[in-house]
Short mmCIF file of C-alpha atoms in Angstrom, two decimals:
data_model
loop_
_atom_site.label_atom_id
_atom_site.label_comp_id
_atom_site.label_asym_id
_atom_site.label_seq_id
_atom_site.Cartn_x
_atom_site.Cartn_y
_atom_site.Cartn_z
CA MET J 1 0.37 -5.33 -28.41
CA GLY J 2 -1.79 -3.36 -25.55
CA CYS J 3 -1.57 -5.66 -23.19
CA CYS J 4 1.66 -6.65 -23.41
CA GLY J 5 2.41 -2.74 -23.26
CA LEU J 6 0.48 -2.25 -19.84
CA CYS J 7 2.41 -4.85 -18.69
CA CYS J 8 5.88 -3.21 -19.94
CA ALA J 9 4.13 -0.57 -18.00
CA LEU J 10 3.29 -2.34 -14.53
CA CYS J 11 6.92 -3.55 -15.01
CA CYS J 12 8.91 -0.76 -15.05
CA CYS J 13 6.48 0.60 -12.40
CA GLY J 14 8.15 -2.05 -10.26
CA ALA J 15 11.34 -1.22 -11.26
CA ILE J 16 11.16 2.38 -10.16
CA CYS J 17 9.45 1.97 -7.13
CA ASP J 18 11.46 -1.11 -5.86
CA LYS J 19 11.82 -1.89 -2.10
CA ALA J 20 13.35 1.52 -1.45
CA ASN J 21 10.68 3.18 1.04
CA VAL J 22 9.35 6.12 -0.48
CA LYS J 23 8.11 9.20 1.80
CA THR J 24 4.25 8.35 3.17
CA GLU J 25 2.64 10.70 1.74
CA TYR J 26 3.72 9.79 -1.65
CA ALA J 27 3.12 5.79 -0.97
CA ARG J 28 -0.31 5.43 -2.32
CA VAL J 29 1.01 6.92 -6.09
CA PRO J 30 2.07 3.59 -7.10
CA TYR J 31 -0.97 2.00 -5.89
CA ALA J 32 -3.06 4.57 -8.17
CA GLY J 33 -0.86 4.10 -11.16
CA LEU J 34 -0.96 0.06 -10.69
CA PHE J 35 -5.06 0.73 -10.45
CA PHE J 36 -5.06 2.96 -13.36
CA LEU J 37 -3.51 0.41 -15.95
CA SER J 38 -5.47 -1.93 -14.59
CA ILE J 39 -8.70 -0.43 -15.44
CA LEU J 40 -7.11 0.32 -18.82
CA LEU J 41 -6.13 -3.29 -19.67
CA ALA J 42 -10.17 -4.36 -17.93
CA VAL J 43 -11.19 -1.57 -21.10
CA ILE J 44 -9.39 -2.92 -23.66
CA LEU J 45 -10.50 -6.48 -23.02
CA ARG J 46 -13.93 -5.09 -22.53
CA ASN J 47 -14.22 -4.17 -26.43
CA ASN J 48 -12.19 -7.15 -27.34
CA GLN J 49 -13.82 -9.73 -29.72
CA THR J 50 -10.93 -11.68 -30.52
CA SER J 51 -8.92 -14.55 -29.01
CA PHE J 52 -5.58 -14.13 -28.18
CA GLY J 53 -3.67 -16.94 -29.44
CA PHE J 54 0.40 -17.82 -30.82
CA ALA J 55 0.52 -19.14 -34.33
CA LEU J 56 2.99 -22.62 -34.06
CA PHE J 57 3.20 -23.49 -37.55
CA GLY J 58 1.23 -23.70 -40.93
CA ASP J 59 -2.32 -23.68 -40.02
CA ILE J 60 -1.94 -24.68 -36.75
CA GLU J 61 -2.43 -22.43 -33.81
CA LEU J 62 -2.46 -22.13 -30.31
CA GLU J 63 -5.26 -20.60 -28.35
CA ALA J 64 -4.03 -18.57 -25.27
CA CYS J 65 -7.48 -16.81 -24.28
CA GLY J 66 -10.88 -17.69 -25.55
CA SER J 67 -14.03 -16.30 -24.10
CA ASP J 68 -12.29 -15.08 -21.24
CA CYS J 69 -10.24 -11.99 -22.29
CA GLN J 70 -13.42 -10.94 -23.95
CA SER J 71 -16.72 -8.38 -22.70
CA ASP J 72 -17.67 -8.60 -18.99
CA GLN J 73 -15.76 -11.87 -17.96
CA ALA J 74 -12.62 -10.11 -18.91
CA VAL J 75 -12.92 -7.01 -16.68
CA PHE J 76 -14.28 -9.60 -14.13
CA ARG J 77 -10.99 -11.39 -14.01
CA VAL J 78 -9.16 -8.16 -13.83
CA CYS J 79 -10.98 -6.21 -11.02
CA LEU J 80 -11.06 -9.56 -8.99
CA ALA J 81 -7.09 -9.74 -9.76
CA MET J 82 -7.41 -5.98 -8.09
CA THR J 83 -9.24 -6.82 -5.07
CA LEU J 84 -7.11 -9.47 -4.15
CA PHE J 85 -4.42 -7.63 -4.21
CA PHE J 86 -5.35 -4.77 -2.29
CA ALA J 87 -7.23 -7.01 -0.11
CA ALA J 88 -3.81 -8.87 0.64
CA ASN J 89 -2.02 -5.29 1.17
CA PHE J 90 -4.89 -4.83 3.66
CA LEU J 91 -4.78 -8.24 5.78
CA ALA J 92 -0.59 -7.64 6.01
CA VAL J 93 -0.58 -3.66 6.94
CA VAL J 94 -3.53 -4.96 9.40
CA ALA J 95 -1.43 -8.20 10.75
CA LEU J 96 2.08 -6.48 11.05
CA PRO J 97 3.23 -4.04 13.85
CA ALA J 98 2.65 -0.28 13.40
CA SER J 99 6.56 0.47 12.29
CA ALA J 100 6.80 -3.13 9.85
CA ALA J 101 3.25 -1.88 8.53
CA VAL J 102 4.32 1.55 7.62
CA ASP J 103 7.36 0.14 5.84
CA PHE J 104 5.44 -2.58 4.30
CA HIS J 105 3.04 0.15 2.77
CA SER J 106 5.29 2.78 1.74
CA GLY J 107 8.13 0.18 0.01
CA TYR J 108 8.70 -2.72 -1.67
CA PHE J 109 6.67 -1.86 -4.89
CA GLY J 110 8.64 -4.02 -7.13
CA TRP J 111 7.86 -7.25 -5.74
CA LYS J 112 4.11 -6.54 -4.81
CA PHE J 113 4.17 -5.50 -8.95
CA LEU J 114 5.48 -8.85 -9.62
CA VAL J 115 2.97 -10.18 -7.76
CA PHE J 116 0.08 -8.80 -9.25
CA ILE J 117 1.44 -9.83 -12.72
CA PRO J 118 1.00 -13.54 -12.29
CA LEU J 119 -2.09 -12.97 -9.97
CA LEU J 120 -3.84 -11.21 -13.02
CA VAL J 121 -2.60 -14.21 -15.35
CA GLY J 122 -4.20 -16.55 -12.98
CA MET J 123 -7.46 -14.66 -12.90
CA PHE J 124 -7.92 -16.32 -16.87
CA PHE J 125 -7.99 -20.00 -15.34
CA ILE J 126 -10.69 -19.41 -12.91
CA GLU J 127 -13.95 -20.78 -14.39
CA GLN J 128 -16.73 -19.01 -15.21
CA ASP J 129 -19.05 -19.60 -12.02
CA ARG J 130 -16.52 -18.43 -9.92
CA MET J 131 -16.64 -15.24 -11.93
CA ASP J 132 -20.40 -14.69 -11.94
CA GLU J 133 -20.05 -15.11 -8.04
CA PHE J 134 -17.32 -12.26 -8.10
CA ALA J 135 -19.86 -10.62 -9.71
CA MET J 136 -22.57 -10.46 -7.26
CA ALA J 137 -20.42 -9.88 -4.53
CA ALA J 138 -18.67 -7.25 -6.26
CA ARG J 139 -22.27 -5.64 -6.59
CA VAL J 140 -23.46 -5.76 -3.08
CA PHE J 141 -19.97 -4.38 -1.65
CA SER J 142 -20.21 -2.09 -4.47
CA ILE J 143 -23.01 -0.10 -2.41
CA LEU J 144 -20.17 0.52 0.45
CA PHE J 145 -18.22 2.64 -1.48
CA LEU J 146 -20.74 4.69 -3.38
CA VAL J 147 -21.97 5.88 -0.16
CA ILE J 148 -18.36 6.45 0.62
CA GLN J 149 -17.55 8.23 -2.63
CA ALA J 150 -21.58 10.41 -1.95
CA VAL J 151 -19.54 11.59 1.56
CA ALA J 152 -16.05 12.06 -0.87
CA ILE J 153 -17.99 14.44 -3.33
CA ILE J 154 -19.96 16.14 -0.38
CA ASP J 155 -16.54 16.86 1.54
CA THR J 156 -14.80 18.05 -2.16
CA ALA J 157 -17.53 20.33 -2.59
CA TYR J 158 -17.10 22.37 0.95
CA ARG J 159 -13.61 22.18 1.01
CA VAL J 160 -13.41 24.24 -2.77
CA HIS J 161 -16.28 26.32 -1.44
CA TYR J 162 -13.83 27.26 2.09
CA TRP J 163 -10.71 27.81 -0.12
CA MET J 164 -12.77 30.43 -2.61
CA VAL J 165 -14.19 32.01 0.71
CA ASP J 166 -10.48 31.51 2.51
CA LYS J 167 -9.59 33.98 -0.05
CA GLU J 168 -11.27 36.89 1.01
CA GLN J 169 -11.07 38.67 -2.15
CA ALA J 170 -13.97 39.83 -4.47
CA GLY J 171 -12.35 38.19 -7.51
CA TRP J 172 -12.83 34.52 -5.74
CA ASP J 173 -16.71 35.59 -3.90
CA ILE J 174 -17.56 36.70 -7.78
CA ALA J 175 -16.09 33.38 -8.92
CA ASN J 176 -17.81 31.14 -6.29
CA LEU J 177 -21.48 32.96 -7.04
CA SER J 178 -20.59 32.56 -11.30
CA VAL J 179 -19.79 28.79 -10.84
CA SER J 180 -22.35 28.40 -8.86
CA THR J 181 -25.01 30.02 -11.01
CA ALA J 182 -23.67 28.27 -14.26
CA LEU J 183 -24.36 24.77 -12.26
CA TYR J 184 -27.98 25.77 -11.79
CA VAL J 185 -28.45 26.66 -15.00
CA ALA J 186 -26.47 23.98 -16.63
CA SER J 187 -28.81 21.62 -14.44
CA ILE J 188 -32.04 23.28 -15.30
CA ILE J 189 -31.40 23.15 -18.64
CA SER J 190 -29.92 19.18 -18.73
CA ILE J 191 -33.66 18.49 -16.73
CA GLY J 192 -35.74 19.58 -19.32
CA PHE J 193 -33.59 17.76 -21.91
CA MET J 194 -33.72 15.24 -19.98
CA PHE J 195 -37.64 14.68 -19.89
CA SER J 196 -37.95 15.46 -23.31
CA TRP J 197 -35.69 12.47 -23.95
CA PHE J 198 -36.75 9.80 -22.09
CA THR J 199 -40.60 11.02 -21.00
CA GLU J 200 -42.41 11.62 -24.02
CA GLY J 201 -42.19 8.20 -25.78
CA GLY J 202 -45.11 6.80 -23.39
CA PRO J 203 -46.14 6.87 -19.74
CA CYS J 204 -42.85 6.58 -18.13
CA HIS J 205 -44.05 7.15 -14.11
CA VAL J 206 -41.07 5.79 -13.18
CA GLN J 207 -38.67 8.06 -15.38
CA LYS J 208 -40.94 11.08 -14.34
CA PHE J 209 -40.38 9.96 -10.99
CA ILE J 210 -36.95 10.01 -11.02
CA LEU J 211 -36.60 13.34 -12.67
CA SER J 212 -39.28 15.04 -10.69
CA THR J 213 -36.78 14.50 -7.11
CA VAL J 214 -33.89 15.43 -8.84
CA LEU J 215 -35.54 18.58 -9.50
CA LEU J 216 -37.22 19.26 -6.46
CA ILE J 217 -34.94 18.17 -3.88
CA PRO J 218 -32.27 20.52 -4.98
CA ILE J 219 -34.61 23.15 -4.62
CA PHE J 220 -35.79 22.46 -0.87
CA TYR J 221 -32.34 22.27 0.10
CA THR J 222 -30.67 25.51 -1.78
CA ALA J 223 -33.79 27.29 -0.23
CA PHE J 224 -32.51 26.16 3.01
CA ALA J 225 -28.79 26.62 2.55
CA ILE J 226 -29.35 30.48 2.10
CA THR J 227 -31.01 31.19 5.00
CA SER J 228 -29.63 32.48 7.90
CA VAL J 229 -30.37 29.26 10.22
CA VAL J 230 -27.82 27.62 7.99
CA GLU J 231 -24.44 29.29 9.45
CA HIS J 232 -22.49 26.63 7.34
CA GLY J 233 -25.18 26.94 3.92
CA SER J 234 -23.37 27.40 0.81
CA LEU J 235 -24.81 28.08 -2.74
CA PHE J 236 -21.67 26.76 -4.40
CA VAL J 237 -21.76 23.42 -2.66
CA SER J 238 -25.36 23.23 -3.24
CA ALA J 239 -25.33 23.67 -6.87
CA THR J 240 -21.87 21.16 -7.17
CA ILE J 241 -24.27 18.56 -5.54
CA THR J 242 -27.10 19.27 -7.68
CA ALA J 243 -24.65 19.11 -11.15
CA TYR J 244 -23.22 15.88 -10.17
CA GLY J 245 -26.52 14.66 -8.68
CA VAL J 246 -28.22 15.52 -12.55
CA TYR J 247 -25.55 14.14 -14.52
CA VAL J 248 -25.65 10.84 -12.38
CA THR J 249 -29.48 10.69 -13.38
CA PHE J 250 -28.76 10.65 -17.37
CA GLY J 251 -26.38 8.22 -16.37
CA ALA J 252 -29.07 6.15 -14.72
CA LEU J 253 -32.00 6.89 -17.05
CA SER J 254 -29.69 6.12 -20.20
CA SER J 255 -28.75 3.10 -18.70
CA ASP J 256 -32.98 1.92 -18.87
CA PRO J 257 -34.00 -0.66 -21.47
CA SER J 258 -37.02 0.40 -22.18
CA GLU J 259 -37.31 1.07 -25.92
CA THR J 260 -41.06 3.01 -25.64
CA CYS J 261 -38.94 5.68 -22.45
CA ASN J 262 -35.22 5.51 -23.90
CA SER J 263 -34.90 7.72 -26.78
CA PHE J 264 -30.86 6.77 -27.12
CA ILE J 265 -31.83 2.89 -27.94
CA ASP J 266 -32.00 3.40 -31.57
CA SER J 267 -29.76 6.12 -32.06
CA SER J 268 -25.97 5.43 -32.37
CA ARG J 269 -23.80 3.43 -29.85
CA SER J 270 -21.19 6.66 -29.75
CA ALA J 271 -23.26 8.48 -27.28
CA ASP J 272 -22.18 5.39 -25.09
CA THR J 273 -18.63 5.70 -25.55
CA TRP J 274 -18.21 9.06 -24.39
CA GLU J 275 -19.92 8.56 -21.49
CA ILE J 276 -18.36 5.71 -20.78
CA VAL J 277 -15.22 7.51 -20.80
CA LEU J 278 -16.62 10.30 -18.87
CA GLY J 279 -17.32 7.51 -16.60
CA ILE J 280 -13.83 6.40 -15.79
CA ALA J 281 -12.34 9.49 -15.78
CA PHE J 282 -14.63 10.90 -12.64
CA VAL J 283 -14.05 7.42 -10.73
CA ALA J 284 -10.68 8.47 -10.84
CA ILE J 285 -10.80 11.47 -9.56
CA SER J 286 -13.14 10.07 -7.04
CA ILE J 287 -11.09 7.41 -6.16
CA THR J 288 -7.51 9.69 -6.49
CA TYR J 289 -9.70 12.14 -3.68
CA ILE J 290 -10.77 9.48 -0.95
CA ALA J 291 -7.18 7.77 -1.10
CA TYR J 292 -5.30 10.89 -0.09
CA ASN J 293 -7.88 12.57 1.83
CA MET J 294 -10.08 9.63 3.83
CA GLY J 295 -7.43 8.04 5.33
CA GLU J 296 -6.57 11.09 7.52
CA SER J 297 -7.71 11.21 11.04
CA SER J 298 -8.63 15.29 10.80
CA SER J 299 -10.81 14.11 7.34
CA ASN J 300 -14.35 14.59 7.75
CA ILE J 301 -17.75 16.09 6.30
CA PHE J 302 -16.47 19.82 6.88
CA GLY J 303 -12.95 19.57 7.08
CA LYS J 304 -10.72 21.54 9.01
CA GLN J 305 -9.79 25.50 7.54
CA GLY J 306 -7.44 27.79 7.99
CA ASP J 307 -5.12 27.45 11.28
CA GLU J 308 -6.45 24.45 12.74
CA GLU J 309 -4.60 22.59 9.65
CA GLU J 310 -1.72 25.22 9.83
CA ASP J 311 -1.65 24.58 14.02
CA GLU J 312 -1.80 20.40 13.41
CA LYS J 313 1.00 20.49 10.52
CA ASN J 314 3.10 22.10 12.93
CA ALA J 315 2.18 20.67 16.13
CA VAL J 316 2.81 17.00 13.29
CA ALA J 317 6.38 18.46 12.34
CA GLY J 318 7.34 18.83 16.24
CA ALA J 319 6.55 15.42 17.19
CA SER J 320 8.58 14.21 13.91
CA VAL J 321 11.89 16.08 14.36
CA PRO J 322 13.89 14.76 17.10
CA ASP J 323 16.86 16.83 18.51
CA SER J 324 20.14 16.06 16.21
CA LYS J 325 22.46 17.83 19.42
CA ASP J 326 20.01 15.18 21.92
CA PRO J 327 21.91 11.69 21.72
CA GLU J 328 18.59 10.84 23.99
CA SER J 329 16.71 12.23 20.90
CA GLU J 330 16.34 8.61 19.33
CA GLY J 331 14.29 7.21 21.84
CA ASP J 332 12.21 10.33 23.05
CA ASN J 333 10.97 13.40 21.21
CA GLY J 334 10.75 15.97 24.40
CA GLY J 335 7.62 14.64 25.56
CA GLY J 336 5.46 14.24 22.96
CA GLY J 337 6.17 9.94 23.10
CA VAL J 338 8.61 7.41 22.43
CA VAL J 339 10.66 7.95 18.97
CA ALA J 340 10.85 4.79 17.35
CA LYS J 341 14.32 3.71 16.57
CA GLY J 342 15.53 4.29 12.51
CA THR J 343 11.73 6.30 11.75
CA GLY J 344 11.82 9.72 13.42
CA LEU J 345 8.28 8.88 14.00
CA SER J 346 7.02 9.09 17.59
CA ASP J 347 4.81 5.68 18.54
CA GLU J 348 1.69 7.74 18.13
CA GLU J 349 2.22 8.99 15.07
CA LEU J 350 3.47 5.21 13.43
CA ASP J 351 0.48 4.19 14.98
CA LYS J 352 -2.14 7.04 12.79
CA GLN J 353 0.29 5.87 9.72
CA LYS J 354 -0.66 2.79 9.67
CA ILE J 355 -4.38 3.54 10.39
CA ASN J 356 -4.41 5.55 7.37
CA ALA J 357 -2.38 2.62 5.36
CA VAL J 358 -5.28 -0.01 6.69
CA ILE J 359 -8.16 2.60 5.42
CA PHE J 360 -6.76 2.94 2.18
CA HIS J 361 -6.16 -0.40 1.62
CA LEU J 362 -9.74 -0.76 2.53
CA LEU J 363 -11.06 1.72 0.34
CA MET J 364 -9.19 0.67 -2.87
CA THR J 365 -10.43 -2.78 -2.21
CA LEU J 366 -13.92 -1.61 -2.39
CA ALA J 367 -12.92 0.87 -4.94
CA SER J 368 -11.62 -2.50 -7.29
CA MET J 369 -15.36 -4.14 -6.85
CA TYR J 370 -17.08 -1.14 -7.95
CA THR J 371 -14.86 -0.34 -10.79
CA CYS J 372 -16.03 -4.01 -12.01
CA MET J 373 -19.86 -2.87 -11.82
CA LEU J 374 -19.21 0.93 -13.23
CA LEU J 375 -17.21 -0.89 -16.31
CA THR J 376 -19.81 -3.63 -17.07
CA ARG J 377 -22.74 -1.08 -16.22
CA TRP J 378 -24.53 -3.41 -13.59
CA THR J 379 -25.92 -5.86 -15.78
CA SER J 380 -26.96 -9.15 -15.15
CA LEU J 381 -24.74 -11.88 -16.34
CA ASP J 382 -25.45 -12.34 -20.37
CA TYR J 383 -23.06 -11.61 -22.88
CA SER J 384 -24.41 -12.59 -25.60
CA ASN J 385 -25.71 -9.41 -26.80
CA ARG J 386 -23.03 -6.82 -27.37
CA ASP J 387 -25.29 -3.17 -27.21
CA GLY J 388 -27.24 -4.91 -24.79
CA ARG J 389 -24.86 -5.01 -22.10
CA TYR J 390 -24.79 -1.56 -22.39
CA LEU J 391 -28.71 -1.29 -21.08
CA SER J 392 -29.67 -3.01 -17.88
CA GLU J 393 -32.43 -1.92 -15.10
CA GLU J 394 -29.87 -2.95 -12.37
CA SER J 395 -28.05 -0.17 -13.62
CA MET J 396 -30.93 2.49 -13.90
CA TRP J 397 -31.62 1.61 -9.88
CA ILE J 398 -28.58 1.89 -8.43
CA GLN J 399 -27.15 4.89 -9.99
CA ALA J 400 -31.00 6.68 -9.48
CA THR J 401 -30.59 5.02 -6.06
CA SER J 402 -26.67 6.57 -5.64
CA VAL J 403 -28.14 10.28 -6.76
CA TRP J 404 -31.27 10.28 -3.87
CA LEU J 405 -28.30 8.68 -1.34
CA ILE J 406 -25.72 11.66 -2.18
CA LEU J 407 -28.86 14.33 -2.36
CA ALA J 408 -30.20 13.13 1.03
CA LEU J 409 -26.51 12.78 2.63
CA TYR J 410 -25.90 16.44 1.89
CA SER J 411 -29.53 17.58 2.49
CA TRP J 412 -28.41 16.09 6.43
CA THR J 413 -25.04 18.02 6.74
CA LEU J 414 -27.67 21.17 6.64
CA VAL J 415 -30.28 19.63 9.01
CA ALA J 416 -27.74 17.94 11.76
CA PRO J 417 -26.22 21.00 13.04
CA VAL J 418 -29.21 22.98 13.12
CA MET J 419 -31.23 19.53 15.07
CA PHE J 420 -28.39 19.20 17.37
CA PRO J 421 -26.57 22.63 17.81
CA ASP J 422 -24.65 20.83 20.88
CA ARG J 423 -22.70 18.67 18.78
CA ASP J 424 -19.12 19.70 17.12
CA PHE J 425 -19.87 19.08 13.25
CA SER J 426 -16.47 21.03 12.49
#
């Protein structure tokens, strides 16, 4: 029933957003909705332990979907459908002229969703070996998405910090400092607990090394960030990155299959449920942020602040609205470039929106692969042990590496402007 409901939701979403184009800035919302519903379907099938079938008459039943609709195999198939869908949109936007590409990206959602549903169903008729090959490819390309996600997290932390600072009010300064202090206290306490949970059962040298790096590296970059040497240094950003690193480290160590070091293996599996829910919520938030911000040409690791963003918006608005009194305004925007007929946008703006759409669909393609790995915990292809599927060295090392990656990238944002003062990092 849950799967049928999701299919109906997809159809309704497609009917609402049929051919009529929506504003470009809101065009990503239907794609995000499709992505969310697909993740929900993958989670339902991942925890499914029964076969789907239909009762014909008497004791005769027709099995519609067996093991392919269960466990990790179901996740692979849903994620492959998402990957192919967004990859097809990516290729279409790349191939079409700018005006047609923007029109395609921001419209025809009804047809797109109607194509996605049979594509999704068709994935369940593909052999398992092909799904295993997709899983291996997803592991490789997911690393690239982890890099992009790390940049997005750092960018978000900087933007929130500057947003509070730009208020120029004592209350916001106090809130900034209070949140920073709370994040640091929570991180230190959590690391202390993790030393107890993941290192006291034996030597556990690897676990101690991972926890030590997550403890020591933030100390160095926090001390560096609050000095006068780093003009853009921020205690809030340092605290946010540290807290995120601690959270991912817990996920990494709880994935450790070592019964000697991982004290959660013998406990109830209820911890896995909330941990996975938090992981899914986090990836949904991060993907939404990336979809709305990483495609913008002005988006960078620090972002534009204050008057720069306002000036850019005014410039775009001035170039986009033709003079209604000038009959020639349909083809000329008064020196700002040729305006495409029927769009009100100059060729330059259309090219910019096309690039943003290309980047968006590329990121969503990578995000589909990353979601596949997130839901299956980067495990080896063994579905016989349901509880063991939550534990793997692959999951532990991938997550630990992602922590070191984001700590290194943030450290670089502090060091780079000092090492290269002649370059503009703003």
